[in-house]
GROMACS .gro file of C-alpha atoms in nm:
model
  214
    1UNK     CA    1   8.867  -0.428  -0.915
    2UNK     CA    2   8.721  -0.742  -1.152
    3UNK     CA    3   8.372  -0.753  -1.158
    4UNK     CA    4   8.375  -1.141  -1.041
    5UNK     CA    5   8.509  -1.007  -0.742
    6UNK     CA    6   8.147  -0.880  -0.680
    7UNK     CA    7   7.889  -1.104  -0.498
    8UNK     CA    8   7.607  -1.207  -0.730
    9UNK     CA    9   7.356  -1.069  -0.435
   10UNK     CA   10   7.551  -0.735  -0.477
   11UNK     CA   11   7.468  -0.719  -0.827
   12UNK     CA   12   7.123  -0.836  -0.759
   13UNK     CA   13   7.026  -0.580  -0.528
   14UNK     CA   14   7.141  -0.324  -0.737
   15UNK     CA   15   6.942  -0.405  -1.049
   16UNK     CA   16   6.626  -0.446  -0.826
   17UNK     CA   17   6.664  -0.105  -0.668
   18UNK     CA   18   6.728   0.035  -1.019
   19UNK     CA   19   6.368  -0.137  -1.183
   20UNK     CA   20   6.199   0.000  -0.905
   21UNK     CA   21   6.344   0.375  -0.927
   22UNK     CA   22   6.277   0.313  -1.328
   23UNK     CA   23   5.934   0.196  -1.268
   24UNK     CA   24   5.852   0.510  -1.062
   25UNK     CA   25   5.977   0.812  -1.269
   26UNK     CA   26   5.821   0.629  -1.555
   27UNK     CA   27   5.486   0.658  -1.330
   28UNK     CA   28   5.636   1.060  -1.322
   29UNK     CA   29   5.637   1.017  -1.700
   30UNK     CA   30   6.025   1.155  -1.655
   31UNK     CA   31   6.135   0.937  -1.963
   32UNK     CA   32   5.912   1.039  -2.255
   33UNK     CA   33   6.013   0.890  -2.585
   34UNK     CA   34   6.319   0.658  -2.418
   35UNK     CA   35   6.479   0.952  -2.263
   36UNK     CA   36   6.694   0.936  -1.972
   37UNK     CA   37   6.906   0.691  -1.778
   38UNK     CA   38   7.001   0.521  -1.442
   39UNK     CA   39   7.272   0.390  -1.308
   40UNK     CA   40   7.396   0.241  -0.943
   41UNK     CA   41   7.754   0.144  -0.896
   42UNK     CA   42   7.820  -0.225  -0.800
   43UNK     CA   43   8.100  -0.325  -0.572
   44UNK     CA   44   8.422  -0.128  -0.442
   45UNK     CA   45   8.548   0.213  -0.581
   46UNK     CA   46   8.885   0.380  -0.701
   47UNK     CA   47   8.897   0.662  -0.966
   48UNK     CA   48   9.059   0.397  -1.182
   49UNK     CA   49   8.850   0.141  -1.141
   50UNK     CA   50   8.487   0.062  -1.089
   51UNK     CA   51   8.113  -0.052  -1.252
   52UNK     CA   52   7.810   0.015  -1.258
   53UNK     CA   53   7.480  -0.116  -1.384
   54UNK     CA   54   7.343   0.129  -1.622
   55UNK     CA   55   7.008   0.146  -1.876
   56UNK     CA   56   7.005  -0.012  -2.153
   57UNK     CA   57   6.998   0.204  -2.502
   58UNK     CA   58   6.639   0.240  -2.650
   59UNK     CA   59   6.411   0.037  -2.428
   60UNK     CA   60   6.080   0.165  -2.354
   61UNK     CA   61   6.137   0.249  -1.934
   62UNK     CA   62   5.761   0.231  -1.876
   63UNK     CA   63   5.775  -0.180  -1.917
   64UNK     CA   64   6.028  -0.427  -1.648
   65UNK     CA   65   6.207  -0.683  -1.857
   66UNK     CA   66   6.519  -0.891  -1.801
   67UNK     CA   67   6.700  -0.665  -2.026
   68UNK     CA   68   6.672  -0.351  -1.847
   69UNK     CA   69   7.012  -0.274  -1.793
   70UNK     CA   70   7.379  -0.386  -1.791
   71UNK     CA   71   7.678  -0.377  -1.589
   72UNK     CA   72   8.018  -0.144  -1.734
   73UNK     CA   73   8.337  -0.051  -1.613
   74UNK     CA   74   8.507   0.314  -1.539
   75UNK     CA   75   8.544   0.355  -1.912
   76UNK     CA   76   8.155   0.304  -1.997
   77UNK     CA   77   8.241  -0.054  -2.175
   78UNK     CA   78   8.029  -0.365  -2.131
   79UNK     CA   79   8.185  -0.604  -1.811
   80UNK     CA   80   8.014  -0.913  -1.940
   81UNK     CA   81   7.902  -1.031  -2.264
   82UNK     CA   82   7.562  -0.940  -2.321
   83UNK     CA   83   7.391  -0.798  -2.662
   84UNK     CA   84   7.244  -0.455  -2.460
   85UNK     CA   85   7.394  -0.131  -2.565
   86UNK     CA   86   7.506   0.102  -2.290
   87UNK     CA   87   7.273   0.432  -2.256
   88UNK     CA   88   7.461   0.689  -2.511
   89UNK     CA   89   7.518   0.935  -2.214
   90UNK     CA   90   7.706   0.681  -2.027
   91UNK     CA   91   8.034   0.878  -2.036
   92UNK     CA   92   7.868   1.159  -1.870
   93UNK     CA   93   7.782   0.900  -1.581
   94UNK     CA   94   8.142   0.762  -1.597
   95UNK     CA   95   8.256   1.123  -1.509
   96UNK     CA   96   8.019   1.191  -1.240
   97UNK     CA   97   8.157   0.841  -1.044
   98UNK     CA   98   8.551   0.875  -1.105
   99UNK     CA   99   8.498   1.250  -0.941
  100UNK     CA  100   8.265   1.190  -0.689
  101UNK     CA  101   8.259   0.837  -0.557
  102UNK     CA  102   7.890   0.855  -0.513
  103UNK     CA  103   7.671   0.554  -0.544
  104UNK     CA  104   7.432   0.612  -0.778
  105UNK     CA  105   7.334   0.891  -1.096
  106UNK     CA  106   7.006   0.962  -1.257
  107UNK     CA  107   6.892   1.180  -1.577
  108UNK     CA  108   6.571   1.245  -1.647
  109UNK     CA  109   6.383   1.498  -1.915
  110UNK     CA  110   6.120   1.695  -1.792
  111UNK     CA  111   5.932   2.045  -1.932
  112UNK     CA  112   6.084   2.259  -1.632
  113UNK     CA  113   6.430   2.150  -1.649
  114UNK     CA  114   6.456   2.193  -2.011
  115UNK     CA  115   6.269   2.495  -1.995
  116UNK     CA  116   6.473   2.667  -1.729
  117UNK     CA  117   6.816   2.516  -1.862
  118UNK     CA  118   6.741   2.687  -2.165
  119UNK     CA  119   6.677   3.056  -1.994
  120UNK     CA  120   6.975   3.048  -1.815
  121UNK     CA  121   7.178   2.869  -2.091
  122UNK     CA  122   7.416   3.179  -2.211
  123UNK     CA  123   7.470   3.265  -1.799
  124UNK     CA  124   7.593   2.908  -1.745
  125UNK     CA  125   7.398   2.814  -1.456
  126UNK     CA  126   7.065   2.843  -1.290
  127UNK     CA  127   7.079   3.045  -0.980
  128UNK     CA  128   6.844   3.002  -0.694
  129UNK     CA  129   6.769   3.105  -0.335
  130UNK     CA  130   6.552   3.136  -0.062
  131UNK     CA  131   6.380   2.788  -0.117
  132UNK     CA  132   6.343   2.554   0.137
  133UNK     CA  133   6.413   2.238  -0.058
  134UNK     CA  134   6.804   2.409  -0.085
  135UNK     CA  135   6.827   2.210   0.261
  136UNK     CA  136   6.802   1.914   0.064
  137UNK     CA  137   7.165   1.910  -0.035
  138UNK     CA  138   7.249   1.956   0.301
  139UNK     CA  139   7.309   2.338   0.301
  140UNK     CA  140   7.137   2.486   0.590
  141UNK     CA  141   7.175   2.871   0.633
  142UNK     CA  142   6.888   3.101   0.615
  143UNK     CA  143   6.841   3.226   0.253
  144UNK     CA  144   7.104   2.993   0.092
  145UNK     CA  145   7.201   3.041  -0.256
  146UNK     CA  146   7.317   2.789  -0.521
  147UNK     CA  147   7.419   2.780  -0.865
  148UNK     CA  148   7.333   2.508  -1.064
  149UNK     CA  149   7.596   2.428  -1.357
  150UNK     CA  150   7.436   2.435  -1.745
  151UNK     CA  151   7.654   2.251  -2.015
  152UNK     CA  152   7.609   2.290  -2.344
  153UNK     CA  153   7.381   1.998  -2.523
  154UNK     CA  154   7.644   1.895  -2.794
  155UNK     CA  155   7.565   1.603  -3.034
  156UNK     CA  156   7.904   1.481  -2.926
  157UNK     CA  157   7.850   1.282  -2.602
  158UNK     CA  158   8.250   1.259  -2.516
  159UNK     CA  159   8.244   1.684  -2.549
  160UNK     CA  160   8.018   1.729  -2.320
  161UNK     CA  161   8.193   1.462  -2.050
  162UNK     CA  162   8.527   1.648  -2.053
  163UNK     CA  163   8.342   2.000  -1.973
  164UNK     CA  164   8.255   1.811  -1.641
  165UNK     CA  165   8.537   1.837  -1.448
  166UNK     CA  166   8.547   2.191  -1.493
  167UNK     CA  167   8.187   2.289  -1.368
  168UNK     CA  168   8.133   2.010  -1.130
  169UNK     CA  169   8.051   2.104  -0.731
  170UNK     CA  170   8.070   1.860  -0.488
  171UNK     CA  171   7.839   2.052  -0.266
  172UNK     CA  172   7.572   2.096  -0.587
  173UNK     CA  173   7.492   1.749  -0.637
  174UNK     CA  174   7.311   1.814  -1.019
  175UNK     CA  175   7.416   1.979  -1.367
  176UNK     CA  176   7.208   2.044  -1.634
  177UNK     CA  177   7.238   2.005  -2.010
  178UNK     CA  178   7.082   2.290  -2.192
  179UNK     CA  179   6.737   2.212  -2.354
  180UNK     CA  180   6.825   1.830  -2.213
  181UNK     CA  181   6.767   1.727  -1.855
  182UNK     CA  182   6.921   1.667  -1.545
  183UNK     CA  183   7.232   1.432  -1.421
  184UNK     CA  184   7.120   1.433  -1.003
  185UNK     CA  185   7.326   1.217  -0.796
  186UNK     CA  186   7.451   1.117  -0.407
  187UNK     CA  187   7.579   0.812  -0.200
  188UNK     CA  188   7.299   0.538  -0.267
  189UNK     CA  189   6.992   0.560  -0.431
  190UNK     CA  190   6.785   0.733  -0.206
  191UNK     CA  191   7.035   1.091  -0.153
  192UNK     CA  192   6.979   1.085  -0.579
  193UNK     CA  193   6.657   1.007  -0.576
  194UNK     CA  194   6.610   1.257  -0.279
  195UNK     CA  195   6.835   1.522  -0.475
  196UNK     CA  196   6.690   1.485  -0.824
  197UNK     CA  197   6.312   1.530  -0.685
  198UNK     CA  198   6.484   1.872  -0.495
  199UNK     CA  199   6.594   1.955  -0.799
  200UNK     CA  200   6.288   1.933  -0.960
  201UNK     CA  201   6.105   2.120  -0.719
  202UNK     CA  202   6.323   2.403  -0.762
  203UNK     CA  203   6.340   2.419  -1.173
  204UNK     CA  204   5.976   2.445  -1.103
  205UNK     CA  205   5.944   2.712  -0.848
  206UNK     CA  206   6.252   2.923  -1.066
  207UNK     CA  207   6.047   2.905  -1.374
  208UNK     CA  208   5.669   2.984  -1.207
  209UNK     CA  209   5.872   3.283  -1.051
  210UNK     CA  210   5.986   3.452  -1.360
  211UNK     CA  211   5.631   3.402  -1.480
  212UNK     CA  212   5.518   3.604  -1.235
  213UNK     CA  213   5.751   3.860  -1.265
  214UNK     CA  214   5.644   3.880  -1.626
   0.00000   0.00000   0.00000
């Protein structure tokens, strides 16, 4: 699939759905210091083929500017000439799409998923149950239980992509990096934004419960 295949208002809707999820988990303060990404896939799909428009490397995600972001292909390389840098996690993203299909991925570093990533770290995931906001990945019986996946935070970006084939679950929408943050994602931008803010919810009730347990 060439990107010029793509219709310019294609692109354009994409990019303005991705300032305005950037603008509000900046207002969440979910990318202190730079941290984090977006992306949103642009046009058709096969596991050999596809783009998306992705955060640019080192700009400050609490300001909108025409240089927000740029469009790559399935292998996390610019599509068009531009002089942005690709987020360094991009790989991680191009992972997520060639095994999912999904529509859009977003990371973000807060204090309770770093904090609870690093607990459960050695065990490999974080397990939880009994909270309502489970429903939110569409899993509905009465005191569901999920596991979600913890990968090691390696300086090595392209180590930690090829560990996720091996812990991803399509019915988990999320993995965690240890001490890192979150990679949420689901058909179109609102199921990730919907799944990351579940997600969220339940680092923070996990952690608050093993304070009281304390």
């Amino acid at each position: 699939m060439s990107l010029s295949n793509v219709p310019a208002e294609d692109k354009n809707r994409v990019l303005g759905e991705l300032a305005d999820i950037k603008d509000l988990f900046a207002a969440r303060n979910w990318f202190p210091g730079t941290s984090g990404n977006l992306s949103m896939r642009v046009g058709a799909f096969s596991p050999e083929s596809f783009h998306f428009a992705v955060t640019a490397s080192g700009k400050d995600k609490s300001k909108r500017t025409p240089e927000d972001f740029l469009i790559v292909d399935q292998n996390g390389k610019p599509a068009e000439t531009t002089g942005l840098k690709p987020s360094a996690e991009t790989l991680i993203h191009c992972e997520i799409y060639r095994l999912t299909g999904c529509g859009a991925v977003f990371h973000v570093h807060t204090v309770f998923n770093n904090l609870i990533s690093e607990y459960y770290g050695e065990q490999g995931h974080v397990p939880v149950q009994g909270i309502e906001l489970i429903k939110a990945f569409n899993i509905w019986e009465e005191n569901a239980a999920i596991q979600v996946p913890v990968l090691p935070n390696y300086a090595d970006i392209p180590s930690i992509a090829r560990l996720v084939p091996d812990v991803l679950n399509a019915a988990i929408p999320g993995i965690l990096l240890r001490n890192h943050g979150i990679y949420a994602w689901g058909r179109d931008a609102f199921e990730a934004k919907k799944h990351l803010e579940a997600f969220e919810f339940l680092f923070e009730v996990a952690y608050r419960r093993l304070l009281l347990e304390k």
